[in-house]
Amino acid sequence: MTTPMRVRFAPSPTGPLHIGGARSALFNWLMARKTGGQFIVRIEDTDLERSSRESEQNILASLRWLGLNWDEGIEVGGPHGPYRQTERLDLYREAAEKLLAQGQAYYCYCSEEELEAEREQLLAKGELPRYLGKCRHLTPVERAAKEAEGVKPVIRFRVPEGEKVVIDDLVRGQVVFETDGIGDFVIVKSDGIPTYNFAVVIDDSTMEITHVIRGEEHLSNTPRQILLYQALGLKSPQFAHVSLILGKDRTKMSKRHGSTAVEQYKKMGYLPEALVNFLVLLGWAPQGENEIFSLEELIQEFSLDRVAKSPAVFDMDKLNYLNGYYIRHSAPERIAELARPFLVEAGLNPPEGEKYLWLIQAVQERINCLAEVVEAVQVFYQDEVKFEDEAAREVLKQEQVPAVLAALLHKLEENPAPTPEEAKGVLKTLTKELKLGGKQVYMPIRIALTGQAHGPELYFLLAILGYSGVKKRLDSLRVDVG
């Protein structure tokens, strides 16, 4: 039995939940559920200018919509709270004071201009830009002089020289960083707010996080964090850095590749289970050929050892395929409820009662996202029949057409409001009574009622239009119905 994992998702509330963040949350959630562990959600809101409660609520709502409930954290509570970084400042202050007392951190008074000049000099020499330790050895007198000038210092961590930081990454294998390329980095800003690399270490340690599963862009932060764990005498979690998500053109995922926010996919009519299924396949390979998984199946199947090192490609065609699959396999009642806002917004008032369900059943097989329902149902709403091409118009010139349309009207006069099942019976009866092949009966009816050679099943069309609707369309055609 795998040891239960305590994992976390720790977004910054500076915007909506994006696809990359949602995938990280999903991978963490799956490992917590698979191992019988805990999934914690906390909020990293130390970017005071850009963080907002509105973004926080968007992220939490998106997680819930995806079905990723959490065991501990924001809005849920737990023994390791509070779960917002701005409410944990005392913890960071205490840890910073410990590092200062141990000589592993120091006050730095360098201005932005000085740091920029140093950066440019290093770049000009072809070296990695880093802080070279100008304030490392300031005397108490020099520090007092800076304080007297009103300079507010930052606190920098003293990076040991000439060492290697070795990370045994659960996805990428062993990764080694040289400390000489890191430079002393800021852990507390001049306003007393901790930096990301410092706060995350304190949070992960106090929340007893065992595994940190996150995007590859954080890999370069990891050596700094490991050095802080060591300096504070804390046990480091295990790390797993999952690959970047690229667009189809192999560049980093951005808005031009499709929307990047989860809420946008919800608004476009994607189902949460389809998005989850799609997200898990971004960088994870299942064992067999199957690519359709419920959350319950993913809990059984998912493992970090099948997460690829190479970048994942965001393929909208695949998302549409998966979403179409889930729409087709959903109860019509559910799709009817989810599709209604799209129809109303387009000014298409859904019919009353069971006719609305028939309308959805008529197009459910033909759409890949709920937004497509508007286009798919147009054929039921048009007042006049418009032929898609001359070939469609020619079909109605076949000699049997007047008899077929007359027989159809006669049958519907006897039962002016048939159910789809009854309409199916009407069509079968017509072929028998007229002694004609199915195509000679069905194609003229379809073209006479829609102007198109393809579309939803005819029996749905007859059931929704009824006698009056069918007669109205045939009248508008001005064709001979016998």
Coordinates of C-alpha atoms in Angstrom, one line a residue:
M1 CA 0.0 0.0 0.0
T2 CA 1.4 3.4 -1.0
T3 CA 1.8 5.8 1.9
P4 CA -1.0 8.4 2.1
M5 CA 0.1 11.6 0.4
R6 CA -0.6 15.1 1.8
V7 CA -0.6 17.3 -1.3
R8 CA -1.7 20.8 -2.1
F9 CA -2.9 23.2 -4.7
A10 CA -1.8 26.7 -3.9
P11 CA -2.9 29.2 -6.5
S12 CA -2.3 33.0 -6.5
P13 CA -5.6 34.8 -6.8
T14 CA -4.5 37.2 -9.5
G15 CA -6.9 35.9 -12.2
P16 CA -9.2 33.0 -13.0
L17 CA -8.1 29.4 -12.8
H18 CA -6.2 28.5 -15.9
I19 CA -5.8 25.2 -17.7
G20 CA -2.2 24.6 -16.4
G21 CA -3.3 25.3 -12.8
A22 CA -6.4 23.0 -13.2
R23 CA -4.1 20.2 -14.5
S24 CA -1.8 20.6 -11.5
A25 CA -4.8 20.6 -9.1
L26 CA -6.2 17.4 -10.8
F27 CA -2.8 15.6 -10.6
N28 CA -2.6 16.4 -6.9
W29 CA -6.2 15.5 -6.2
L30 CA -5.8 12.1 -7.9
M31 CA -2.7 11.2 -5.9
A32 CA -4.4 12.2 -2.7
R33 CA -7.5 10.1 -3.5
K34 CA -5.4 7.1 -4.9
T35 CA -3.3 6.9 -1.7
G36 CA -6.0 7.7 0.8
G37 CA -4.3 11.0 1.6
Q38 CA -5.4 14.6 1.9
F39 CA -5.8 17.3 -0.8
I40 CA -5.3 20.8 0.7
V41 CA -6.1 24.1 -1.1
R42 CA -4.5 27.3 0.2
I43 CA -4.3 30.7 -1.3
E44 CA -0.9 32.5 -2.0
D45 CA -2.0 36.1 -1.9
T46 CA 1.2 37.9 -1.1
D47 CA 1.1 39.7 -4.4
L48 CA -1.0 42.4 -2.7
E49 CA -1.5 44.6 -5.8
R50 CA -2.8 41.9 -8.1
S51 CA -4.6 39.5 -5.7
S52 CA -8.3 39.8 -5.3
R53 CA -11.1 37.9 -3.5
E54 CA -13.0 37.9 -6.8
S55 CA -10.2 35.8 -8.4
E56 CA -10.1 33.6 -5.3
Q57 CA -13.8 32.8 -5.6
N58 CA -13.4 32.1 -9.3
I59 CA -10.6 29.6 -8.7
L60 CA -12.6 27.8 -5.9
A61 CA -15.8 27.7 -8.0
S62 CA -13.8 26.3 -11.0
L63 CA -12.3 23.6 -8.8
R64 CA -15.7 22.6 -7.5
W65 CA -17.2 22.6 -11.0
L66 CA -14.4 20.2 -12.1
G67 CA -15.4 17.9 -9.1
L68 CA -12.1 18.5 -7.3
N69 CA -13.2 18.8 -3.7
W70 CA -10.6 19.4 -1.0
D71 CA -10.2 17.9 2.5
E72 CA -8.6 20.9 4.2
G73 CA -7.9 24.5 3.4
I74 CA -9.7 27.7 2.4
E75 CA -13.4 27.7 3.2
V76 CA -13.1 24.1 4.6
G77 CA -10.8 24.7 7.6
G78 CA -8.4 22.3 9.2
P79 CA -5.7 22.0 11.8
H80 CA -3.0 23.9 9.9
G81 CA -4.8 27.2 9.1
P82 CA -5.1 30.0 8.4
Y83 CA -5.0 29.0 4.7
R84 CA -4.3 32.5 3.2
Q85 CA -0.7 33.6 3.2
T86 CA -1.6 37.2 4.2
E87 CA -3.1 35.7 7.4
R88 CA 0.2 33.8 8.2
L89 CA 2.7 36.7 8.3
D90 CA 3.7 35.9 11.9
L91 CA 4.9 32.5 10.9
Y92 CA 7.1 33.9 8.1
R93 CA 8.5 36.6 10.4
E94 CA 9.5 34.0 13.0
A95 CA 11.3 31.9 10.4
A96 CA 13.1 34.9 9.0
E97 CA 14.3 36.0 12.5
K98 CA 15.6 32.4 13.0
L99 CA 17.7 32.6 9.8
L100 CA 19.0 36.1 10.7
A101 CA 20.0 34.9 14.2
Q102 CA 21.8 31.9 12.6
G103 CA 23.7 34.1 10.2
Q104 CA 22.0 32.4 7.2
A105 CA 20.1 35.6 6.2
Y106 CA 21.0 39.2 6.3
Y107 CA 19.6 42.7 5.6
C108 CA 20.2 44.1 2.2
Y109 CA 20.0 47.9 1.4
C110 CA 20.8 47.8 -2.3
S111 CA 18.6 50.0 -4.5
E112 CA 16.8 48.9 -7.6
E113 CA 19.3 51.0 -9.7
E114 CA 22.3 49.2 -8.1
L115 CA 20.8 45.8 -8.7
E116 CA 20.0 46.6 -12.3
A117 CA 23.6 47.8 -12.9
E118 CA 25.0 44.6 -11.4
R119 CA 22.6 42.5 -13.5
E120 CA 23.7 44.3 -16.7
Q121 CA 27.4 43.8 -15.9
L122 CA 26.9 40.1 -15.4
L123 CA 25.0 39.8 -18.6
A124 CA 27.7 41.7 -20.5
K125 CA 30.2 39.1 -19.3
G126 CA 28.0 36.3 -20.4
E127 CA 27.3 35.2 -16.8
L128 CA 24.0 34.4 -15.1
P129 CA 22.5 37.5 -13.5
R130 CA 22.5 37.0 -9.7
Y131 CA 23.1 39.0 -6.5
L132 CA 26.8 39.0 -5.7
G133 CA 26.5 39.7 -2.0
K134 CA 27.3 43.4 -1.7
C135 CA 25.5 43.7 1.7
R136 CA 26.6 40.3 3.0
H137 CA 29.3 41.7 5.3
L138 CA 28.0 45.1 6.3
T139 CA 29.1 46.2 9.8
P140 CA 26.6 47.3 12.4
V141 CA 27.8 50.9 11.8
E142 CA 27.2 50.6 8.0
R143 CA 23.8 49.2 8.6
A144 CA 22.9 52.0 11.1
A145 CA 23.9 54.6 8.5
K146 CA 21.6 53.0 5.9
E147 CA 18.8 52.9 8.5
A148 CA 19.4 56.6 9.3
E149 CA 19.0 57.4 5.6
G150 CA 15.5 55.8 5.8
V151 CA 16.4 52.9 3.5
K152 CA 14.1 50.0 4.2
P153 CA 16.0 46.8 3.7
V154 CA 14.9 43.4 2.3
I155 CA 16.1 40.2 3.9
R156 CA 18.3 38.0 1.7
F157 CA 19.1 34.3 2.2
R158 CA 22.8 33.5 2.3
V159 CA 23.3 30.8 -0.3
P160 CA 26.2 28.5 0.5
E161 CA 29.0 28.6 -2.0
G162 CA 30.5 25.8 -4.1
E163 CA 27.7 23.3 -3.4
K164 CA 25.3 21.2 -5.4
V165 CA 21.6 20.9 -4.8
V166 CA 20.4 17.5 -5.9
I167 CA 16.6 17.0 -6.6
D168 CA 15.3 13.5 -7.1
D169 CA 12.3 14.5 -9.1
L170 CA 9.5 11.9 -9.4
V171 CA 8.9 12.9 -13.0
R172 CA 12.2 14.3 -14.3
G173 CA 14.6 12.0 -12.4
Q174 CA 17.7 13.5 -10.8
V175 CA 18.3 17.2 -11.5
V176 CA 21.4 19.0 -10.1
F177 CA 21.8 22.7 -9.5
E178 CA 25.1 24.6 -8.7
T179 CA 24.6 27.0 -5.8
D180 CA 27.2 29.4 -7.3
G181 CA 24.6 30.1 -10.1
I182 CA 21.8 31.0 -7.7
G183 CA 23.1 34.1 -5.8
D184 CA 21.7 35.3 -2.4
F185 CA 17.9 35.7 -3.0
V186 CA 15.3 37.9 -1.2
I187 CA 13.1 36.0 1.3
V188 CA 11.3 39.1 2.8
K189 CA 10.6 42.3 0.9
S190 CA 11.0 45.7 2.3
D191 CA 7.4 45.9 3.3
G192 CA 7.7 42.8 5.4
I193 CA 5.8 40.5 2.9
P194 CA 7.6 37.2 2.3
T195 CA 8.6 36.2 -1.3
Y196 CA 7.0 33.1 -2.9
N197 CA 10.1 30.9 -2.4
F198 CA 10.2 31.6 1.3
A199 CA 6.5 31.5 2.2
V200 CA 5.9 28.3 0.2
V201 CA 8.6 26.5 2.3
I202 CA 7.0 27.6 5.6
D203 CA 3.5 26.7 4.4
D204 CA 4.4 23.3 3.0
S205 CA 6.3 22.4 6.1
T206 CA 3.7 23.5 8.7
M207 CA 0.9 21.9 6.6
E208 CA 3.0 18.6 6.6
I209 CA 2.9 18.4 2.8
T210 CA 4.6 15.2 1.7
H211 CA 4.6 15.7 -2.1
V212 CA 4.7 18.9 -4.2
I213 CA 3.3 18.2 -7.7
R214 CA 3.5 21.3 -9.9
G215 CA 4.3 22.7 -13.3
E216 CA 7.8 22.5 -14.8
E217 CA 8.1 26.3 -14.7
H218 CA 8.7 26.0 -10.9
L219 CA 11.7 23.6 -11.3
S220 CA 14.2 26.5 -11.1
N221 CA 12.6 27.6 -7.7
T222 CA 13.2 24.2 -6.2
P223 CA 16.9 24.5 -5.3
R224 CA 16.2 27.7 -3.4
Q225 CA 13.4 26.0 -1.5
I226 CA 15.5 23.0 -0.7
L227 CA 18.3 25.3 0.7
L228 CA 15.7 27.0 2.9
Y229 CA 14.4 23.6 4.2
Q230 CA 17.9 22.7 5.1
A231 CA 18.8 26.0 6.8
L232 CA 15.6 25.8 8.9
G233 CA 16.1 22.2 9.8
L234 CA 12.9 21.1 8.1
K235 CA 12.2 18.0 6.2
S236 CA 11.8 18.6 2.5
P237 CA 8.8 17.1 0.6
Q238 CA 9.3 15.1 -2.6
F239 CA 9.0 17.0 -5.8
A240 CA 7.3 16.1 -9.1
H241 CA 7.5 18.7 -11.9
V242 CA 5.0 18.0 -14.8
S243 CA 5.7 19.2 -18.3
L244 CA 4.6 22.5 -19.9
I245 CA 1.5 22.6 -21.9
L246 CA 2.1 23.8 -25.5
G247 CA -0.2 24.9 -28.2
K248 CA -0.4 22.9 -31.5
D249 CA 2.4 25.1 -32.9
R250 CA 4.6 23.9 -30.1
T251 CA 4.8 27.3 -28.4
K252 CA 3.8 27.9 -24.8
M253 CA 0.0 27.7 -24.3
S254 CA -1.6 31.2 -24.5
K255 CA -4.9 32.7 -25.4
R256 CA -4.3 32.4 -29.1
H257 CA -4.4 28.6 -28.8
G258 CA -7.9 28.7 -27.3
S259 CA -9.1 30.1 -24.1
T260 CA -6.9 29.5 -21.1
A261 CA -9.4 30.0 -18.3
V262 CA -11.5 27.1 -17.0
E263 CA -14.6 29.3 -16.6
Q264 CA -14.4 30.1 -20.4
Y265 CA -14.8 26.4 -21.2
K266 CA -17.8 26.2 -18.9
K267 CA -19.3 29.2 -20.7
M268 CA -18.7 27.6 -24.1
G269 CA -20.6 24.6 -23.1
Y270 CA -17.9 22.0 -22.2
L271 CA -18.8 19.5 -19.6
P272 CA -16.6 19.2 -16.5
E273 CA -16.0 15.5 -16.9
A274 CA -14.8 16.1 -20.5
L275 CA -12.4 18.8 -19.4
V276 CA -11.1 16.6 -16.6
N277 CA -10.6 13.7 -19.0
F278 CA -8.8 16.0 -21.4
L279 CA -6.6 17.6 -18.7
V280 CA -5.4 14.3 -17.4
L281 CA -4.2 13.2 -20.9
L282 CA -2.1 16.4 -21.1
G283 CA 1.2 14.7 -20.0
W284 CA -0.1 11.4 -18.6
A285 CA -0.3 8.2 -20.6
P286 CA -2.7 5.5 -19.6
Q287 CA -1.6 1.9 -19.8
G288 CA -4.0 0.6 -22.5
E289 CA -5.6 2.1 -25.5
N290 CA -8.6 3.5 -23.7
E291 CA -8.7 7.3 -23.3
I292 CA -12.2 7.7 -21.8
F293 CA -12.0 7.8 -18.0
S294 CA -14.4 8.8 -15.2
L295 CA -12.9 10.4 -12.1
E296 CA -13.4 7.1 -10.2
E297 CA -11.5 5.2 -13.0
L298 CA -8.7 7.9 -13.0
I299 CA -8.2 7.4 -9.2
Q300 CA -7.4 3.7 -9.9
E301 CA -5.3 4.3 -13.1
F302 CA -3.3 7.5 -12.5
S303 CA 0.3 7.3 -11.4
L304 CA 3.2 9.8 -11.5
D305 CA 5.5 7.2 -13.2
R306 CA 3.4 7.5 -16.4
V307 CA 3.7 11.3 -16.5
A308 CA 5.9 12.3 -19.4
K309 CA 8.9 14.6 -19.3
S310 CA 8.2 16.0 -22.7
P311 CA 5.7 18.9 -23.2
A312 CA 2.0 18.2 -23.6
V313 CA 0.2 19.6 -26.7
F314 CA -3.2 21.2 -26.2
D315 CA -5.4 19.9 -29.0
M316 CA -8.8 21.5 -29.3
D317 CA -9.9 18.8 -31.7
K318 CA -9.3 16.2 -29.0
L319 CA -11.2 18.2 -26.4
N320 CA -14.1 18.6 -28.8
Y321 CA -14.1 14.8 -29.5
L322 CA -14.1 14.0 -25.7
N323 CA -16.8 16.6 -25.0
G324 CA -19.0 15.2 -27.8
Y325 CA -18.6 11.8 -26.4
Y326 CA -19.8 12.9 -22.9
I327 CA -22.7 14.9 -24.4
R328 CA -23.9 11.8 -26.3
H329 CA -23.6 9.7 -23.2
S330 CA -25.4 12.1 -20.9
A331 CA -29.0 11.9 -20.0
P332 CA -31.1 14.1 -22.4
E333 CA -32.6 15.8 -19.3
R334 CA -29.2 17.0 -18.2
I335 CA -28.2 18.3 -21.6
A336 CA -31.6 20.0 -22.0
E337 CA -31.0 21.9 -18.7
L338 CA -27.5 22.9 -19.7
A339 CA -28.4 23.9 -23.2
R340 CA -31.4 26.1 -22.3
P341 CA -29.3 29.3 -21.5
F342 CA -27.6 29.0 -24.9
L343 CA -30.9 28.9 -26.7
V344 CA -32.5 31.7 -24.7
E345 CA -29.5 34.0 -25.3
A346 CA -29.8 33.3 -29.0
G347 CA -33.5 34.3 -28.9
L348 CA -34.7 30.8 -29.5
N349 CA -37.5 30.1 -27.0
P350 CA -37.4 26.4 -26.2
P351 CA -40.7 24.6 -26.8
E352 CA -42.7 23.6 -23.8
G353 CA -42.7 20.2 -22.0
E354 CA -41.6 17.0 -23.7
K355 CA -41.2 18.7 -27.0
Y356 CA -38.1 20.4 -25.6
L357 CA -36.6 17.1 -24.6
W358 CA -37.3 15.8 -28.1
L359 CA -35.5 18.8 -29.6
I360 CA -32.4 18.1 -27.5
Q361 CA -32.6 14.3 -28.3
A362 CA -32.8 15.3 -32.0
V363 CA -29.4 17.1 -31.9
Q364 CA -27.6 15.5 -29.0
E365 CA -25.7 13.1 -31.3
R366 CA -24.7 16.0 -33.6
I367 CA -23.0 18.5 -31.3
N368 CA -19.5 18.6 -29.6
C369 CA -20.2 21.4 -27.2
L370 CA -23.4 23.0 -25.9
A371 CA -22.8 26.3 -27.7
E372 CA -23.3 24.4 -31.0
V373 CA -26.9 23.6 -30.0
V374 CA -28.0 27.0 -31.4
E375 CA -26.9 26.2 -34.9
A376 CA -28.0 22.5 -34.6
V377 CA -31.6 23.4 -33.8
Q378 CA -32.1 26.1 -36.5
V379 CA -33.9 23.6 -38.7
F380 CA -36.7 23.4 -36.2
Y381 CA -37.1 27.2 -36.0
Q382 CA -37.1 28.3 -39.6
D383 CA -40.4 29.6 -41.0
E384 CA -39.5 29.2 -44.6
V385 CA -37.7 26.3 -46.3
K386 CA -34.4 27.3 -48.0
F387 CA -32.7 24.8 -50.3
E388 CA -29.1 24.2 -49.6
D389 CA -28.3 23.7 -53.3
E390 CA -29.9 23.0 -56.7
A391 CA -29.5 19.2 -56.2
A392 CA -31.8 19.4 -53.2
R393 CA -34.4 21.3 -55.2
E394 CA -34.2 18.6 -58.0
V395 CA -35.1 15.9 -55.5
L396 CA -38.6 17.4 -55.2
K397 CA -39.1 17.1 -59.0
Q398 CA -39.2 13.3 -58.7
E399 CA -42.5 11.8 -59.9
Q400 CA -43.4 10.1 -56.6
V401 CA -43.0 13.3 -54.5
P402 CA -46.6 14.7 -54.7
A403 CA -48.0 11.4 -53.6
V404 CA -45.5 11.1 -50.7
L405 CA -46.2 14.5 -49.3
A406 CA -49.9 14.1 -49.7
A407 CA -49.8 10.8 -47.9
L408 CA -47.7 12.3 -45.1
L409 CA -50.2 15.2 -44.6
H410 CA -53.1 12.7 -44.5
K411 CA -51.4 10.6 -41.9
L412 CA -50.6 13.6 -39.7
E413 CA -54.1 14.9 -40.1
E414 CA -55.2 11.6 -38.4
N415 CA -52.6 12.2 -35.6
P416 CA -51.7 15.9 -35.6
A417 CA -49.3 15.7 -32.6
P418 CA -47.4 12.4 -32.8
T419 CA -44.6 11.3 -30.4
P420 CA -41.3 10.5 -32.0
E421 CA -42.1 6.8 -31.8
E422 CA -45.5 7.4 -33.5
A423 CA -43.8 9.5 -36.2
K424 CA -41.4 6.7 -36.8
G425 CA -44.4 4.4 -37.3
V426 CA -45.9 6.9 -39.8
L427 CA -42.8 6.9 -41.9
K428 CA -42.6 3.1 -42.0
T429 CA -46.3 2.9 -43.0
L430 CA -45.8 5.4 -45.8
T431 CA -43.1 3.2 -47.4
K432 CA -45.3 0.1 -47.2
E433 CA -48.5 1.8 -48.4
L434 CA -46.8 3.6 -51.3
K435 CA -44.6 0.5 -52.1
L436 CA -41.5 2.7 -52.3
G437 CA -38.0 2.4 -51.0
G438 CA -37.0 4.3 -47.9
K439 CA -34.9 6.8 -49.8
Q440 CA -37.7 7.6 -52.2
V441 CA -39.9 8.5 -49.2
Y442 CA -37.6 9.9 -46.6
M443 CA -35.3 12.2 -48.7
P444 CA -38.2 14.2 -50.4
I445 CA -39.9 14.6 -46.9
R446 CA -36.6 15.8 -45.4
I447 CA -35.8 18.2 -48.2
A448 CA -39.4 19.5 -48.4
L449 CA -39.3 20.3 -44.6
T450 CA -35.7 21.5 -44.2
G451 CA -34.2 22.2 -47.6
Q452 CA -31.3 20.0 -46.6
A453 CA -30.2 16.4 -47.5
H454 CA -28.8 15.8 -44.0
G455 CA -30.0 16.7 -40.5
P456 CA -31.7 15.4 -37.3
E457 CA -33.8 12.2 -37.5
L458 CA -37.0 12.8 -39.4
Y459 CA -39.3 11.4 -36.7
F460 CA -38.1 14.1 -34.3
L461 CA -38.8 16.7 -36.9
L462 CA -42.4 15.4 -37.5
A463 CA -43.0 15.1 -33.7
I464 CA -41.8 18.7 -33.0
L465 CA -43.5 20.4 -36.0
G466 CA -46.7 18.3 -35.8
Y467 CA -49.4 18.6 -38.5
S468 CA -49.7 22.3 -38.4
G469 CA -45.9 22.9 -38.7
V470 CA -45.5 20.4 -41.5
K471 CA -48.4 21.9 -43.5
K472 CA -47.1 25.4 -43.0
R473 CA -43.7 24.4 -44.4
L474 CA -45.2 22.5 -47.3
D475 CA -47.5 25.5 -48.1
S476 CA -44.5 27.8 -48.1
L477 CA -42.7 25.6 -50.7
R478 CA -45.6 26.0 -53.2
V479 CA -45.0 22.4 -54.3
D480 CA -47.6 20.1 -55.6
V481 CA -48.7 17.7 -52.8
G482 CA -51.1 15.7 -55.0

